[in-house]
mmCIF file of C-alpha atoms in Angstrom:
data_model
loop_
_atom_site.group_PDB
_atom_site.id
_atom_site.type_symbol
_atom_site.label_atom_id
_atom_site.label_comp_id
_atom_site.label_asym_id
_atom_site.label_seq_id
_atom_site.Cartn_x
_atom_site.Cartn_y
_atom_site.Cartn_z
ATOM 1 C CA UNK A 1 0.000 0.000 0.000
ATOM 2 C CA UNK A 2 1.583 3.436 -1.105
ATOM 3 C CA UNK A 3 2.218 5.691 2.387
ATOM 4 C CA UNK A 4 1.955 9.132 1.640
ATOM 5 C CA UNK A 5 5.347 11.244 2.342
ATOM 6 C CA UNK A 6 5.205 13.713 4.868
ATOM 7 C CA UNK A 7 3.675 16.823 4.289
ATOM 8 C CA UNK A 8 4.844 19.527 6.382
ATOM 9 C CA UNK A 9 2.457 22.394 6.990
ATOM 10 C CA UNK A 10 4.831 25.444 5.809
ATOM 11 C CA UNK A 11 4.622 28.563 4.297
ATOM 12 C CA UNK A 12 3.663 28.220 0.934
ATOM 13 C CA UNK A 13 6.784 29.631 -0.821
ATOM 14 C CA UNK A 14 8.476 26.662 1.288
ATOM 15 C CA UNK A 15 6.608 23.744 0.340
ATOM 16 C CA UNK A 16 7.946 20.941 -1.461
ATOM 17 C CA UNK A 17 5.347 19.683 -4.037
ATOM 18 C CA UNK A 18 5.245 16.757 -5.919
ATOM 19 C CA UNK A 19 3.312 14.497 -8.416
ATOM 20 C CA UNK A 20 1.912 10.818 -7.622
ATOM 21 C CA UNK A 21 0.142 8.816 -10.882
ATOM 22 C CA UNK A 22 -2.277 5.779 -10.061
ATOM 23 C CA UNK A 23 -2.391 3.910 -13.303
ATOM 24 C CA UNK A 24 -3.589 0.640 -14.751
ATOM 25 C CA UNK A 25 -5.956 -0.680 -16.327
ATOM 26 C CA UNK A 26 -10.474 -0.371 -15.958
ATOM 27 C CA UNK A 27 -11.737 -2.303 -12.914
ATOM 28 C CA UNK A 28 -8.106 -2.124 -11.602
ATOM 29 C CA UNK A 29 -9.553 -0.091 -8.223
ATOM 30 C CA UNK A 30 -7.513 3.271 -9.432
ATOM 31 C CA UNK A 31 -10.482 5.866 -8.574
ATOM 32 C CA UNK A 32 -10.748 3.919 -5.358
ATOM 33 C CA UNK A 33 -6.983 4.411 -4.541
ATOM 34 C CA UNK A 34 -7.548 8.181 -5.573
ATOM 35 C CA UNK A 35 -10.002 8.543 -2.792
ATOM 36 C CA UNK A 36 -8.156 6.463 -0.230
ATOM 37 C CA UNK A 37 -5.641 9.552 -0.706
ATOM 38 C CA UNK A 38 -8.128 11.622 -0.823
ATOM 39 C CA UNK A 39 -9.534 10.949 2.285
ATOM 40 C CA UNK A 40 -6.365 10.903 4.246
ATOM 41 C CA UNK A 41 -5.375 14.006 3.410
ATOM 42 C CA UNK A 42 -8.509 15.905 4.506
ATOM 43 C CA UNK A 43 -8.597 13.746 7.874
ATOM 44 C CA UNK A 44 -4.798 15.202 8.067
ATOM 45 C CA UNK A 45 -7.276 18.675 7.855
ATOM 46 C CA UNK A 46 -5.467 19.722 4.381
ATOM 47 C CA UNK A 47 -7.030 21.584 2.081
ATOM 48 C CA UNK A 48 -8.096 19.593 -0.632
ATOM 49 C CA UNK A 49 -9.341 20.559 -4.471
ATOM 50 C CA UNK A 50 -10.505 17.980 -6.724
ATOM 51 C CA UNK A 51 -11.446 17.627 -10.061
ATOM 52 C CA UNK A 52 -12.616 15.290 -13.042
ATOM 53 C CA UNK A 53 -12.861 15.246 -17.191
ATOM 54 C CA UNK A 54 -16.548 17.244 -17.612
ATOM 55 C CA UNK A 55 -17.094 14.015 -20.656
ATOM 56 C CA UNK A 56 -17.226 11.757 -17.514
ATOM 57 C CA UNK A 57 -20.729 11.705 -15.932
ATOM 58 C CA UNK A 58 -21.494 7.496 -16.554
ATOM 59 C CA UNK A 59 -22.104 8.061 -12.238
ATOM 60 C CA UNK A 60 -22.543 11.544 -11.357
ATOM 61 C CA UNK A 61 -22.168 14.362 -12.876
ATOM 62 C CA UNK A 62 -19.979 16.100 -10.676
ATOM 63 C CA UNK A 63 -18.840 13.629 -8.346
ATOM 64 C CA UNK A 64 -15.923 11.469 -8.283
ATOM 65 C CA UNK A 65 -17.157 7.807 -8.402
ATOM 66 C CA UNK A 66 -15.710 4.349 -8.476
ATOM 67 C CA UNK A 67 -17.273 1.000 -10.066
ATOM 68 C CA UNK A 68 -17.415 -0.413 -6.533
ATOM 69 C CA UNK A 69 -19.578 3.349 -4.929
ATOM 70 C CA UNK A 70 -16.989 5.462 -3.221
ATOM 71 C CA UNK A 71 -17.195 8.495 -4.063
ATOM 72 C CA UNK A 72 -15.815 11.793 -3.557
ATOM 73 C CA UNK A 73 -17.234 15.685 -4.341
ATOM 74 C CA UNK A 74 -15.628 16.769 -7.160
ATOM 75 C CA UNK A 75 -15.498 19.612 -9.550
ATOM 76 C CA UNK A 76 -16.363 18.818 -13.183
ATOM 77 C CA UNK A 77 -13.956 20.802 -15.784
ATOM 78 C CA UNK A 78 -13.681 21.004 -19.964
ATOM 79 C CA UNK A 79 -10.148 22.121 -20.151
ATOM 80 C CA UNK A 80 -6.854 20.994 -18.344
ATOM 81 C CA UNK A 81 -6.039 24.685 -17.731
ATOM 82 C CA UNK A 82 -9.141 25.445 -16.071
ATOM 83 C CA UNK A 83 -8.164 23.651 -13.185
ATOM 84 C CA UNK A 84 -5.751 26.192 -12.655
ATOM 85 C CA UNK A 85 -8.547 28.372 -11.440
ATOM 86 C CA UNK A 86 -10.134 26.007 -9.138
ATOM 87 C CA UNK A 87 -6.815 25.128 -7.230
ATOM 88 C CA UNK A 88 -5.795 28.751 -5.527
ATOM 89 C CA UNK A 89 -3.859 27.898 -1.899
ATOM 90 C CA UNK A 90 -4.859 24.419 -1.888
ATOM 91 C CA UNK A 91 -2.155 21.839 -0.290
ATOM 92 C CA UNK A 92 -3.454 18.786 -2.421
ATOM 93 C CA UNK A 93 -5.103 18.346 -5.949
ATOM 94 C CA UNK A 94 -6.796 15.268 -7.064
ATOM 95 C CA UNK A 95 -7.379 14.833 -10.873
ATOM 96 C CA UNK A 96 -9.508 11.708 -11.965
ATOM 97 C CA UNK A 97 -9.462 10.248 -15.804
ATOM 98 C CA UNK A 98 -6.252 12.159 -16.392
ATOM 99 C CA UNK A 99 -6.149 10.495 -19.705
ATOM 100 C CA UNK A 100 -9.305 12.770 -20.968
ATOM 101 C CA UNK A 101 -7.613 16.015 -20.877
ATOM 102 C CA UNK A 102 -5.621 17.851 -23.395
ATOM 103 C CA UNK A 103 -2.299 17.815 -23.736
ATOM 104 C CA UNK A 104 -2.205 20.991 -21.204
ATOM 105 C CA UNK A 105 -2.872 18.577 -18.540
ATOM 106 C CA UNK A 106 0.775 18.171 -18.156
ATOM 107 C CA UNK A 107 1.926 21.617 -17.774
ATOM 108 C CA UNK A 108 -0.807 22.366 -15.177
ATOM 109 C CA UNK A 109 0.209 19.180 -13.275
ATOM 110 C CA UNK A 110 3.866 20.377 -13.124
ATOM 111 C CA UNK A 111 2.765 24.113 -12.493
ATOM 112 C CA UNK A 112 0.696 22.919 -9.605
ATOM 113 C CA UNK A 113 3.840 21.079 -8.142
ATOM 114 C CA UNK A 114 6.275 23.709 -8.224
ATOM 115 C CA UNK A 115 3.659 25.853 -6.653
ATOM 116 C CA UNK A 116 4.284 23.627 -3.348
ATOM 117 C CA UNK A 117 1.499 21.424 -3.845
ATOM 118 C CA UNK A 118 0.894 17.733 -3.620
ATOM 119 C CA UNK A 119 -1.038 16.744 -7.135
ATOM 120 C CA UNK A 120 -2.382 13.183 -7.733
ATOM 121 C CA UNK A 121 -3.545 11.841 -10.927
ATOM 122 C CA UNK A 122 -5.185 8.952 -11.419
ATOM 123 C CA UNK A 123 -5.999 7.712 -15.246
ATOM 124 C CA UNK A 124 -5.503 4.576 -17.849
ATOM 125 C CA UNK A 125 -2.299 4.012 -18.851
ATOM 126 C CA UNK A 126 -3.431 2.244 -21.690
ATOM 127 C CA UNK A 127 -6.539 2.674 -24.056
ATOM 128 C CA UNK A 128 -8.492 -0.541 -25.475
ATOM 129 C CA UNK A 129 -6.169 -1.504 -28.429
ATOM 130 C CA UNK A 130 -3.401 -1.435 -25.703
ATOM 131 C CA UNK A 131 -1.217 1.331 -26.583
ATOM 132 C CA UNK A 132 -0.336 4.263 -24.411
ATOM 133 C CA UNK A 133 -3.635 6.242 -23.596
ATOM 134 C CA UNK A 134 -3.676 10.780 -23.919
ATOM 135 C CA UNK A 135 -0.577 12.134 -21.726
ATOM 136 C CA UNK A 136 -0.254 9.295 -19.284
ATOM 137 C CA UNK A 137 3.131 8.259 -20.263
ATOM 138 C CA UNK A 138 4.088 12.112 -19.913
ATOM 139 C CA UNK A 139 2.809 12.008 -16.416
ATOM 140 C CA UNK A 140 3.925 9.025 -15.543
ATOM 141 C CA UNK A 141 7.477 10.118 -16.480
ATOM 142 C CA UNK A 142 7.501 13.487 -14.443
ATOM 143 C CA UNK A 143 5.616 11.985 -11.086
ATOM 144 C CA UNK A 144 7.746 11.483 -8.055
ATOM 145 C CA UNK A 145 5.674 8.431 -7.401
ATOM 146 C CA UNK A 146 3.961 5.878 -9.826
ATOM 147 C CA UNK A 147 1.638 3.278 -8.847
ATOM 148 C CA UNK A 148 0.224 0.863 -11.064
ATOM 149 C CA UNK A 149 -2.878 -1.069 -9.845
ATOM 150 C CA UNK A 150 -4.116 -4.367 -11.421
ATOM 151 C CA UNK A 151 -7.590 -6.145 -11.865
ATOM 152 C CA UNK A 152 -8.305 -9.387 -12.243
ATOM 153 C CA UNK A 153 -9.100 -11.006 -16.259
ATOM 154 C CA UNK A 154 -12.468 -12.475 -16.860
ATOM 155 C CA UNK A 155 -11.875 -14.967 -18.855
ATOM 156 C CA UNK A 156 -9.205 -16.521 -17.288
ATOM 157 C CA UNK A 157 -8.827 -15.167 -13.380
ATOM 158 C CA UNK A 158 -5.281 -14.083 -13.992
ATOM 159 C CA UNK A 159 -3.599 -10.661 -13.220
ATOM 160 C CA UNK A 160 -5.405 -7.755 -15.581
ATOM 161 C CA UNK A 161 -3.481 -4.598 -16.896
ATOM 162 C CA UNK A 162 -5.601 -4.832 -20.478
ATOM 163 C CA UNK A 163 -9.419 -2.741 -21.168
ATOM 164 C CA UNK A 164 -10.770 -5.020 -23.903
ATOM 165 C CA UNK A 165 -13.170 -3.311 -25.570
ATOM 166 C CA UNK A 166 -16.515 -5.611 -25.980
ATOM 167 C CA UNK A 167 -18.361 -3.102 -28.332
ATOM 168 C CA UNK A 168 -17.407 -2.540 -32.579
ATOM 169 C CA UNK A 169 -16.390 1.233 -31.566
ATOM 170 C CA UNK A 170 -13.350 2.104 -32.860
ATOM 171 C CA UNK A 171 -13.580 5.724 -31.101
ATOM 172 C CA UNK A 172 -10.742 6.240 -28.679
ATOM 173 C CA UNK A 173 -12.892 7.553 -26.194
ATOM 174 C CA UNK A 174 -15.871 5.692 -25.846
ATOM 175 C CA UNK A 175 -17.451 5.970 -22.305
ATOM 176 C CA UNK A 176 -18.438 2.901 -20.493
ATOM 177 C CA UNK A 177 -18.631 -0.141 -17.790
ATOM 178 C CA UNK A 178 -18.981 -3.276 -17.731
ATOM 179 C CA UNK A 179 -21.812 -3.558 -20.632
ATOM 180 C CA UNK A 180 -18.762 -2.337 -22.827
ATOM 181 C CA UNK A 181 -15.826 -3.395 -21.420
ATOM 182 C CA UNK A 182 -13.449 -6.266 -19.779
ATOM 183 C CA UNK A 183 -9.846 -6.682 -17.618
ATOM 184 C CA UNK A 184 -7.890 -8.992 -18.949
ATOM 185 C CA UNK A 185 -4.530 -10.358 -18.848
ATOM 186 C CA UNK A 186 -2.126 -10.171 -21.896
ATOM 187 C CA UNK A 187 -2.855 -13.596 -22.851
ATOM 188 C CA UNK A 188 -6.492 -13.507 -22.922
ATOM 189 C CA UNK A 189 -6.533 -9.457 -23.966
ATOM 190 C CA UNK A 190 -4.688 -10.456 -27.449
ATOM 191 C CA UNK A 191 -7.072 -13.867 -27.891
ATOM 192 C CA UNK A 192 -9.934 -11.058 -28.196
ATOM 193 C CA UNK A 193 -13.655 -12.569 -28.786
ATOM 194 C CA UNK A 194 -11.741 -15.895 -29.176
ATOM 195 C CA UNK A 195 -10.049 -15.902 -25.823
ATOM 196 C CA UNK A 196 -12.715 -18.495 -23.583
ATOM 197 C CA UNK A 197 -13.525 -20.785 -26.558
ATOM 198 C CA UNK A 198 -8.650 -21.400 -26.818
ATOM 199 C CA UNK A 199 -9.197 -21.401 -22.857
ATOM 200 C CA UNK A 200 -11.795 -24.180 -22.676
ATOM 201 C CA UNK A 201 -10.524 -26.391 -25.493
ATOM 202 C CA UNK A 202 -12.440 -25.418 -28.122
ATOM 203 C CA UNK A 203 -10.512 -23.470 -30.248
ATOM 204 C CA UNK A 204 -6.888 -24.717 -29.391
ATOM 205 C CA UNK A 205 -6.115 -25.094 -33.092
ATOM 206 C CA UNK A 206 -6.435 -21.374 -32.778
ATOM 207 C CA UNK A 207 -3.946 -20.322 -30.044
ATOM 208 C CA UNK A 208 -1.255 -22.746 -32.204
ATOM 209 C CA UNK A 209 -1.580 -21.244 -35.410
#
């Protein structure tokens, strides 16, 4: 479990910020981590600003929610910069679905550091044809801390990192649970629709080709 560094209540032109990234893939518990944090830090009585992607309202439309019903208030925003308004003297800033902002999301993340604060983004590192999802891998570069969180595969009970996609969409951003999507392991995540049917037996002439 990550422990949070200490965070010294100084002035704020003293304060050493930094950047944390939850990653990983859907059902992998990130927005639940998120709020864990959250949470800690406002029982520590920091001030605490938090925001979220205005696209995402599949729970609430302004609060913070995770698959499993924690949630957390939020504030819903259109543009990475905006957030810049919300944060003022703040100590922490929580930003969910980092991967749904603009490319500004990076900048604002490392502006919000510098100012002293502590920033944690939590996002998929990976969109559903597997490859490196918005400015993740930017984020996950400049954080001071990284965690990657795992679910657990469907089809085969193994450990999950993949979002397969069970929809025909071929839109990167395509909103959606469980009606539209899957964890799943590598094995099972490249299988695709065929993945149970090489698992059970059935299609083993498949997985040997």
């Amino acid at each position: 479990m990550f422990i949070e560094p200490a965070s010294r209540r100084e002035p704020p032109h003293l304060r050493t910020g930094w950047i944390e990234v939850i990653c990983g893939s859907m059902f992998s518990g990130k927005t639940e981590e998120l709020i864990r944090r959250l949470t800690r830090a406002r029982i520590a009585r920091l001030h605490v600003v938090i925001v979220k992607p205005g696209i995402d309202t599949r729970y609430h439309e302004a609060d913070i929610v995770s698959h499993n019903s924690l949630s957390i208030n939020s504030i819903p925003v259109q543009k990475a910069d905006e957030i810049l308004t919300h944060t003022g003297d703040c100590d922490v800033v929580g930003i969910d679905e980092a991967q749904f902002f603009d490319s500004a999301i990076v900048d604002v993340c490392d502006q919000l550091a510098n100012q002293g604060k502590r920033v944690i983004v939590a996002g998929l590192d990976m969109d559903f044809s597997g490859k490196p999802f918005g400015c993740m891998p930017q984020l996950m570069a400049m954080a001071e801390y990284v965690t990657k969180v795992h679910a657990i595969c469907v089809v085969c009970g193994d450990i999950a990192h993949y979002s397969y996609r069970l929809v025909p969409s071929k839109e990167r951003v395509l909103l959606g649970e469980t009606d539209s999507y899957e964890a799943r392991c590598r094995r099972c995540f490249h299988l695709g629709a065929d993945a149970e049917k090489v698992l059970s037996g059935t299609g083993k002439e498949m997985f040997n080709e």
